[in-house]
Amino acid sequence: MSTDKIITSTRKLPAFKNLDLCDSTNWADLIIRSGDQDELVISGPAGIVSRIQTRVENETLIIRLGGSLLDKVQDALTTSLTRKKITYHLTVSQLESIELCGLIRLDTSGLESGKPFIRQLNPWAIPVRISPPIRE
């Protein structure tokens, strides 16, 4: 399978209240909407999507890019010309806070209730269509 082929991966999630997404290697769109079941749908190149790790710890969904040592070296050498595009569609029943790290566009317009606290961990996170104001 080509690592540039676009695939979609759906992940059912246990309940969580907070989100921590950090990916300093890729361009990412994070689209969050309200729903009855917590679920994450990830779309992007097969070689990247297969490396995305998700886990829930202390009521926090943590999303990180894993991989081998060679993958991490290649990630460190990524430039604006070689970055890949990842799209995260997150459906949540409840969300209190969001922490972002990386080149991430955030869309929370689909959240029906409860405005989460949003924290950007670096200047590269790009807020787009955010329902509540960003607080540092």
PDB file of N, CA and C in Angstrom, residues 41-114:
ATOM      1  N   VAL A  41     -12.794  10.231  13.654  1.00  0.00           N
ATOM      2  CA  VAL A  41     -12.571   9.772  12.284  1.00  0.00           C
ATOM      3  C   VAL A  41     -11.377  10.569  11.756  1.00  0.00           C
ATOM      4  N   ILE A  42     -10.342   9.847  11.327  1.00  0.00           N
ATOM      5  CA  ILE A  42      -9.108  10.464  10.853  1.00  0.00           C
ATOM      6  C   ILE A  42      -8.945  10.152   9.376  1.00  0.00           C
ATOM      7  N   SER A  43      -8.694  11.182   8.559  1.00  0.00           N
ATOM      8  CA  SER A  43      -8.446  11.003   7.131  1.00  0.00           C
ATOM      9  C   SER A  43      -7.110  11.617   6.781  1.00  0.00           C
ATOM     10  N   GLY A  44      -6.359  10.916   5.930  1.00  0.00           N
ATOM     11  CA  GLY A  44      -5.071  11.424   5.487  1.00  0.00           C
ATOM     12  C   GLY A  44      -4.269  10.324   4.822  1.00  0.00           C
ATOM     13  N   PRO A  45      -2.996  10.611   4.508  1.00  0.00           N
ATOM     14  CA  PRO A  45      -2.144   9.601   3.879  1.00  0.00           C
ATOM     15  C   PRO A  45      -1.991   8.373   4.780  1.00  0.00           C
ATOM     16  N   ALA A  46      -2.045   7.199   4.160  1.00  0.00           N
ATOM     17  CA  ALA A  46      -1.996   5.937   4.914  1.00  0.00           C
ATOM     18  C   ALA A  46      -0.784   5.860   5.835  1.00  0.00           C
ATOM     19  N   GLY A  47       0.368   6.321   5.362  1.00  0.00           N
ATOM     20  CA  GLY A  47       1.592   6.250   6.160  1.00  0.00           C
ATOM     21  C   GLY A  47       1.548   7.115   7.411  1.00  0.00           C
ATOM     22  N   ILE A  48       0.714   8.143   7.412  1.00  0.00           N
ATOM     23  CA  ILE A  48       0.572   9.015   8.590  1.00  0.00           C
ATOM     24  C   ILE A  48      -0.560   8.514   9.486  1.00  0.00           C
ATOM     25  N   VAL A  49      -1.729   8.236   8.894  1.00  0.00           N
ATOM     26  CA  VAL A  49      -2.891   7.803   9.683  1.00  0.00           C
ATOM     27  C   VAL A  49      -2.556   6.559  10.497  1.00  0.00           C
ATOM     28  N   SER A  50      -1.796   5.641   9.915  1.00  0.00           N
ATOM     29  CA  SER A  50      -1.442   4.414  10.640  1.00  0.00           C
ATOM     30  C   SER A  50      -0.540   4.699  11.841  1.00  0.00           C
ATOM     31  N   ARG A  51       0.120   5.844  11.861  1.00  0.00           N
ATOM     32  CA  ARG A  51       1.023   6.199  12.967  1.00  0.00           C
ATOM     33  C   ARG A  51       0.337   7.021  14.059  1.00  0.00           C
ATOM     34  N   ILE A  52      -0.882   7.479  13.821  1.00  0.00           N
ATOM     35  CA  ILE A  52      -1.567   8.324  14.804  1.00  0.00           C
ATOM     36  C   ILE A  52      -2.045   7.462  15.958  1.00  0.00           C
ATOM     37  N   GLN A  53      -1.615   7.835  17.146  1.00  0.00           N
ATOM     38  CA  GLN A  53      -1.957   7.098  18.355  1.00  0.00           C
ATOM     39  C   GLN A  53      -2.985   7.887  19.156  1.00  0.00           C
ATOM     40  N   THR A  54      -3.996   7.192  19.661  1.00  0.00           N
ATOM     41  CA  THR A  54      -5.009   7.818  20.507  1.00  0.00           C
ATOM     42  C   THR A  54      -5.150   7.005  21.779  1.00  0.00           C
ATOM     43  N   ARG A  55      -5.309   7.718  22.885  1.00  0.00           N
ATOM     44  CA  ARG A  55      -5.564   7.050  24.157  1.00  0.00           C
ATOM     45  C   ARG A  55      -6.295   8.030  25.067  1.00  0.00           C
ATOM     46  N   VAL A  56      -7.059   7.495  25.997  1.00  0.00           N
ATOM     47  CA  VAL A  56      -7.747   8.321  26.990  1.00  0.00           C
ATOM     48  C   VAL A  56      -7.098   8.049  28.327  1.00  0.00           C
ATOM     49  N   GLU A  57      -6.610   9.127  28.953  1.00  0.00           N
ATOM     50  CA  GLU A  57      -5.942   9.078  30.262  1.00  0.00           C
ATOM     51  C   GLU A  57      -6.477  10.199  31.126  1.00  0.00           C
ATOM     52  N   ASN A  58      -6.928   9.889  32.321  1.00  0.00           N
ATOM     53  CA  ASN A  58      -7.438  10.907  33.248  1.00  0.00           C
ATOM     54  C   ASN A  58      -8.460  11.820  32.573  1.00  0.00           C
ATOM     55  N   GLU A  59      -9.425  11.215  31.889  1.00  0.00           N
ATOM     56  CA  GLU A  59     -10.511  11.924  31.206  1.00  0.00           C
ATOM     57  C   GLU A  59     -10.032  12.829  30.069  1.00  0.00           C
ATOM     58  N   THR A  60      -8.823  12.584  29.544  1.00  0.00           N
ATOM     59  CA  THR A  60      -8.270  13.377  28.447  1.00  0.00           C
ATOM     60  C   THR A  60      -7.969  12.475  27.254  1.00  0.00           C
ATOM     61  N   LEU A  61      -8.516  12.839  26.090  1.00  0.00           N
ATOM     62  CA  LEU A  61      -8.170  12.156  24.850  1.00  0.00           C
ATOM     63  C   LEU A  61      -6.857  12.760  24.359  1.00  0.00           C
ATOM     64  N   ILE A  62      -5.834  11.927  24.243  1.00  0.00           N
ATOM     65  CA  ILE A  62      -4.514  12.361  23.805  1.00  0.00           C
ATOM     66  C   ILE A  62      -4.281  11.806  22.401  1.00  0.00           C
ATOM     67  N   ILE A  63      -3.948  12.697  21.478  1.00  0.00           N
ATOM     68  CA  ILE A  63      -3.689  12.311  20.087  1.00  0.00           C
ATOM     69  C   ILE A  63      -2.266  12.733  19.750  1.00  0.00           C
ATOM     70  N   ARG A  64      -1.455  11.755  19.354  1.00  0.00           N
ATOM     71  CA  ARG A  64      -0.046  12.006  19.025  1.00  0.00           C
ATOM     72  C   ARG A  64       0.347  11.208  17.799  1.00  0.00           C
ATOM     73  N   LEU A  65       1.408  11.645  17.149  1.00  0.00           N
ATOM     74  CA  LEU A  65       1.980  10.937  16.014  1.00  0.00           C
ATOM     75  C   LEU A  65       3.108  10.056  16.528  1.00  0.00           C
ATOM     76  N   GLY A  66       2.955   8.754  16.382  1.00  0.00           N
ATOM     77  CA  GLY A  66       3.978   7.809  16.818  1.00  0.00           C
ATOM     78  C   GLY A  66       4.853   7.416  15.648  1.00  0.00           C
ATOM     79  N   GLY A  67       5.538   6.319  15.816  1.00  0.00           N
ATOM     80  CA  GLY A  67       6.357   5.803  14.729  1.00  0.00           C
ATOM     81  C   GLY A  67       7.741   5.405  15.187  1.00  0.00           C
ATOM     82  N   SER A  68       8.517   4.913  14.239  1.00  0.00           N
ATOM     83  CA  SER A  68       9.874   4.456  14.516  1.00  0.00           C
ATOM     84  C   SER A  68      10.835   5.641  14.643  1.00  0.00           C
ATOM     85  N   LEU A  69      12.054   5.349  15.006  1.00  0.00           N
ATOM     86  CA  LEU A  69      13.084   6.381  15.079  1.00  0.00           C
ATOM     87  C   LEU A  69      13.280   7.030  13.710  1.00  0.00           C
ATOM     88  N   LEU A  70      13.281   6.234  12.654  1.00  0.00           N
ATOM     89  CA  LEU A  70      13.422   6.771  11.300  1.00  0.00           C
ATOM     90  C   LEU A  70      12.259   7.703  10.965  1.00  0.00           C
ATOM     91  N   ASP A  71      11.032   7.328  11.350  1.00  0.00           N
ATOM     92  CA  ASP A  71       9.864   8.192  11.136  1.00  0.00           C
ATOM     93  C   ASP A  71      10.062   9.534  11.831  1.00  0.00           C
ATOM     94  N   LYS A  72      10.546   9.501  13.053  1.00  0.00           N
ATOM     95  CA  LYS A  72      10.722  10.730  13.833  1.00  0.00           C
ATOM     96  C   LYS A  72      11.811  11.628  13.230  1.00  0.00           C
ATOM     97  N   VAL A  73      12.873  11.021  12.688  1.00  0.00           N
ATOM     98  CA  VAL A  73      13.912  11.800  12.015  1.00  0.00           C
ATOM     99  C   VAL A  73      13.334  12.456  10.767  1.00  0.00           C
ATOM    100  N   GLN A  74      12.563  11.700   9.996  1.00  0.00           N
ATOM    101  CA  GLN A  74      11.931  12.265   8.805  1.00  0.00           C
ATOM    102  C   GLN A  74      10.956  13.376   9.183  1.00  0.00           C
ATOM    103  N   ASP A  75      10.214  13.194  10.281  1.00  0.00           N
ATOM    104  CA  ASP A  75       9.300  14.238  10.755  1.00  0.00           C
ATOM    105  C   ASP A  75      10.063  15.514  11.082  1.00  0.00           C
ATOM    106  N   ALA A  76      11.216  15.374  11.712  1.00  0.00           N
ATOM    107  CA  ALA A  76      12.015  16.536  12.101  1.00  0.00           C
ATOM    108  C   ALA A  76      12.518  17.308  10.876  1.00  0.00           C
ATOM    109  N   LEU A  77      12.642  16.629   9.755  1.00  0.00           N
ATOM    110  CA  LEU A  77      13.125  17.262   8.530  1.00  0.00           C
ATOM    111  C   LEU A  77      11.996  17.787   7.644  1.00  0.00           C
ATOM    112  N   THR A  78      10.758  17.668   8.119  1.00  0.00           N
ATOM    113  CA  THR A  78       9.603  18.117   7.344  1.00  0.00           C
ATOM    114  C   THR A  78       9.632  19.625   7.171  1.00  0.00           C
ATOM    115  N   THR A  79       9.292  20.064   5.962  1.00  0.00           N
ATOM    116  CA  THR A  79       9.203  21.500   5.673  1.00  0.00           C
ATOM    117  C   THR A  79       7.784  21.820   5.224  1.00  0.00           C
ATOM    118  N   SER A  80       7.512  23.088   4.996  1.00  0.00           N
ATOM    119  CA  SER A  80       6.179  23.483   4.539  1.00  0.00           C
ATOM    120  C   SER A  80       5.847  22.868   3.185  1.00  0.00           C
ATOM    121  N   LEU A  81       6.847  22.487   2.422  1.00  0.00           N
ATOM    122  CA  LEU A  81       6.612  21.869   1.117  1.00  0.00           C
ATOM    123  C   LEU A  81       6.321  20.371   1.215  1.00  0.00           C
ATOM    124  N   THR A  82       6.712  19.739   2.318  1.00  0.00           N
ATOM    125  CA  THR A  82       6.534  18.285   2.437  1.00  0.00           C
ATOM    126  C   THR A  82       5.507  17.878   3.484  1.00  0.00           C
ATOM    127  N   ARG A  83       4.901  18.846   4.161  1.00  0.00           N
ATOM    128  CA  ARG A  83       3.882  18.522   5.165  1.00  0.00           C
ATOM    129  C   ARG A  83       2.688  17.836   4.517  1.00  0.00           C
ATOM    130  N   LYS A  84       2.104  16.892   5.231  1.00  0.00           N
ATOM    131  CA  LYS A  84       0.909  16.189   4.776  1.00  0.00           C
ATOM    132  C   LYS A  84      -0.316  16.806   5.451  1.00  0.00           C
ATOM    133  N   LYS A  85      -1.504  16.547   4.906  1.00  0.00           N
ATOM    134  CA  LYS A  85      -2.756  17.084   5.441  1.00  0.00           C
ATOM    135  C   LYS A  85      -3.519  15.968   6.136  1.00  0.00           C
ATOM    136  N   ILE A  86      -3.889  16.200   7.384  1.00  0.00           N
ATOM    137  CA  ILE A  86      -4.678  15.264   8.181  1.00  0.00           C
ATOM    138  C   ILE A  86      -5.972  15.968   8.581  1.00  0.00           C
ATOM    139  N   THR A  87      -7.075  15.245   8.541  1.00  0.00           N
ATOM    140  CA  THR A  87      -8.347  15.801   8.996  1.00  0.00           C
ATOM    141  C   THR A  87      -8.887  14.915  10.113  1.00  0.00           C
ATOM    142  N   TYR A  88      -9.195  15.559  11.231  1.00  0.00           N
ATOM    143  CA  TYR A  88      -9.785  14.883  12.387  1.00  0.00           C
ATOM    144  C   TYR A  88     -11.232  15.349  12.510  1.00  0.00           C
ATOM    145  N   HIS A  89     -12.174  14.415  12.476  1.00  0.00           N
ATOM    146  CA  HIS A  89     -13.584  14.709  12.755  1.00  0.00           C
ATOM    147  C   HIS A  89     -13.877  14.062  14.104  1.00  0.00           C
ATOM    148  N   LEU A  90     -14.092  14.891  15.102  1.00  0.00           N
ATOM    149  CA  LEU A  90     -14.310  14.406  16.458  1.00  0.00           C
ATOM    150  C   LEU A  90     -15.751  14.664  16.866  1.00  0.00           C
ATOM    151  N   THR A  91     -16.438  13.598  17.259  1.00  0.00           N
ATOM    152  CA  THR A  91     -17.795  13.713  17.786  1.00  0.00           C
ATOM    153  C   THR A  91     -17.705  13.476  19.287  1.00  0.00           C
ATOM    154  N   VAL A  92     -18.255  14.417  20.066  1.00  0.00           N
ATOM    155  CA  VAL A  92     -18.148  14.340  21.523  1.00  0.00           C
ATOM    156  C   VAL A  92     -19.514  14.532  22.168  1.00  0.00           C
ATOM    157  N   SER A  93     -19.688  13.861  23.299  1.00  0.00           N
ATOM    158  CA  SER A  93     -20.901  14.082  24.084  1.00  0.00           C
ATOM    159  C   SER A  93     -20.678  15.206  25.088  1.00  0.00           C
ATOM    160  N   GLN A  94     -19.420  15.398  25.489  1.00  0.00           N
ATOM    161  CA  GLN A  94     -19.076  16.444  26.457  1.00  0.00           C
ATOM    162  C   GLN A  94     -17.617  16.831  26.234  1.00  0.00           C
ATOM    163  N   LEU A  95     -17.324  18.135  26.252  1.00  0.00           N
ATOM    164  CA  LEU A  95     -15.950  18.592  26.076  1.00  0.00           C
ATOM    165  C   LEU A  95     -15.735  19.861  26.893  1.00  0.00           C
ATOM    166  N   GLU A  96     -14.789  19.812  27.831  1.00  0.00           N
ATOM    167  CA  GLU A  96     -14.535  20.946  28.703  1.00  0.00           C
ATOM    168  C   GLU A  96     -13.325  21.769  28.278  1.00  0.00           C
ATOM    169  N   SER A  97     -12.292  21.104  27.712  1.00  0.00           N
ATOM    170  CA  SER A  97     -11.102  21.856  27.327  1.00  0.00           C
ATOM    171  C   SER A  97     -10.419  21.227  26.114  1.00  0.00           C
ATOM    172  N   ILE A  98      -9.696  22.089  25.387  1.00  0.00           N
ATOM    173  CA  ILE A  98      -8.938  21.670  24.205  1.00  0.00           C
ATOM    174  C   ILE A  98      -7.554  22.279  24.309  1.00  0.00           C
ATOM    175  N   GLU A  99      -6.516  21.453  24.153  1.00  0.00           N
ATOM    176  CA  GLU A  99      -5.143  21.943  24.070  1.00  0.00           C
ATOM    177  C   GLU A  99      -4.600  21.558  22.704  1.00  0.00           C
ATOM    178  N   LEU A 100      -4.050  22.549  21.996  1.00  0.00           N
ATOM    179  CA  LEU A 100      -3.550  22.336  20.648  1.00  0.00           C
ATOM    180  C   LEU A 100      -2.076  22.665  20.555  1.00  0.00           C
ATOM    181  N   CYS A 101      -1.369  21.865  19.778  1.00  0.00           N
ATOM    182  CA  CYS A 101       0.050  22.094  19.526  1.00  0.00           C
ATOM    183  C   CYS A 101       0.310  21.679  18.086  1.00  0.00           C
ATOM    184  N   GLY A 102       0.700  22.614  17.243  1.00  0.00           N
ATOM    185  CA  GLY A 102       0.992  22.305  15.854  1.00  0.00           C
ATOM    186  C   GLY A 102       0.244  23.221  14.914  1.00  0.00           C
ATOM    187  N   LEU A 103       0.283  22.897  13.634  1.00  0.00           N
ATOM    188  CA  LEU A 103      -0.388  23.671  12.595  1.00  0.00           C
ATOM    189  C   LEU A 103      -1.805  23.144  12.446  1.00  0.00           C
ATOM    190  N   ILE A 104      -2.685  23.609  13.324  1.00  0.00           N
ATOM    191  CA  ILE A 104      -4.023  23.039  13.452  1.00  0.00           C
ATOM    192  C   ILE A 104      -5.075  24.121  13.233  1.00  0.00           C
ATOM    193  N   ARG A 105      -6.008  23.847  12.320  1.00  0.00           N
ATOM    194  CA  ARG A 105      -7.177  24.702  12.142  1.00  0.00           C
ATOM    195  C   ARG A 105      -8.312  24.042  12.911  1.00  0.00           C
ATOM    196  N   LEU A 106      -8.973  24.828  13.738  1.00  0.00           N
ATOM    197  CA  LEU A 106      -9.998  24.298  14.640  1.00  0.00           C
ATOM    198  C   LEU A 106     -11.371  24.831  14.266  1.00  0.00           C
ATOM    199  N   ASP A 107     -12.346  23.935  14.184  1.00  0.00           N
ATOM    200  CA  ASP A 107     -13.723  24.319  13.913  1.00  0.00           C
ATOM    201  C   ASP A 107     -14.602  23.710  15.007  1.00  0.00           C
ATOM    202  N   THR A 108     -15.122  24.557  15.904  1.00  0.00           N
ATOM    203  CA  THR A 108     -16.009  24.087  16.971  1.00  0.00           C
ATOM    204  C   THR A 108     -17.449  24.533  16.742  1.00  0.00           C
ATOM    205  N   SER A 109     -17.755  24.983  15.524  1.00  0.00           N
ATOM    206  CA  SER A 109     -19.099  25.490  15.262  1.00  0.00           C
ATOM    207  C   SER A 109     -20.172  24.408  15.391  1.00  0.00           C
ATOM    208  N   GLY A 110     -19.786  23.133  15.353  1.00  0.00           N
ATOM    209  CA  GLY A 110     -20.745  22.038  15.492  1.00  0.00           C
ATOM    210  C   GLY A 110     -21.041  21.639  16.918  1.00  0.00           C
ATOM    211  N   LEU A 111     -20.427  22.329  17.893  1.00  0.00           N
ATOM    212  CA  LEU A 111     -20.723  22.026  19.301  1.00  0.00           C
ATOM    213  C   LEU A 111     -22.017  22.710  19.688  1.00  0.00           C
ATOM    214  N   GLU A 112     -22.944  21.929  20.220  1.00  0.00           N
ATOM    215  CA  GLU A 112     -24.261  22.466  20.541  1.00  0.00           C
ATOM    216  C   GLU A 112     -24.345  23.078  21.924  1.00  0.00           C
ATOM    217  N   SER A 113     -23.579  22.552  22.862  1.00  0.00           N
ATOM    218  CA  SER A 113     -23.666  23.079  24.219  1.00  0.00           C
ATOM    219  C   SER A 113     -22.312  22.979  24.901  1.00  0.00           C
ATOM    220  N   GLY A 114     -22.127  23.759  25.937  1.00  0.00           N
ATOM    221  CA  GLY A 114     -20.891  23.714  26.699  1.00  0.00           C
ATOM    222  C   GLY A 114     -19.699  24.176  25.888  1.00  0.00           C
TER     223      GLY A 114
END
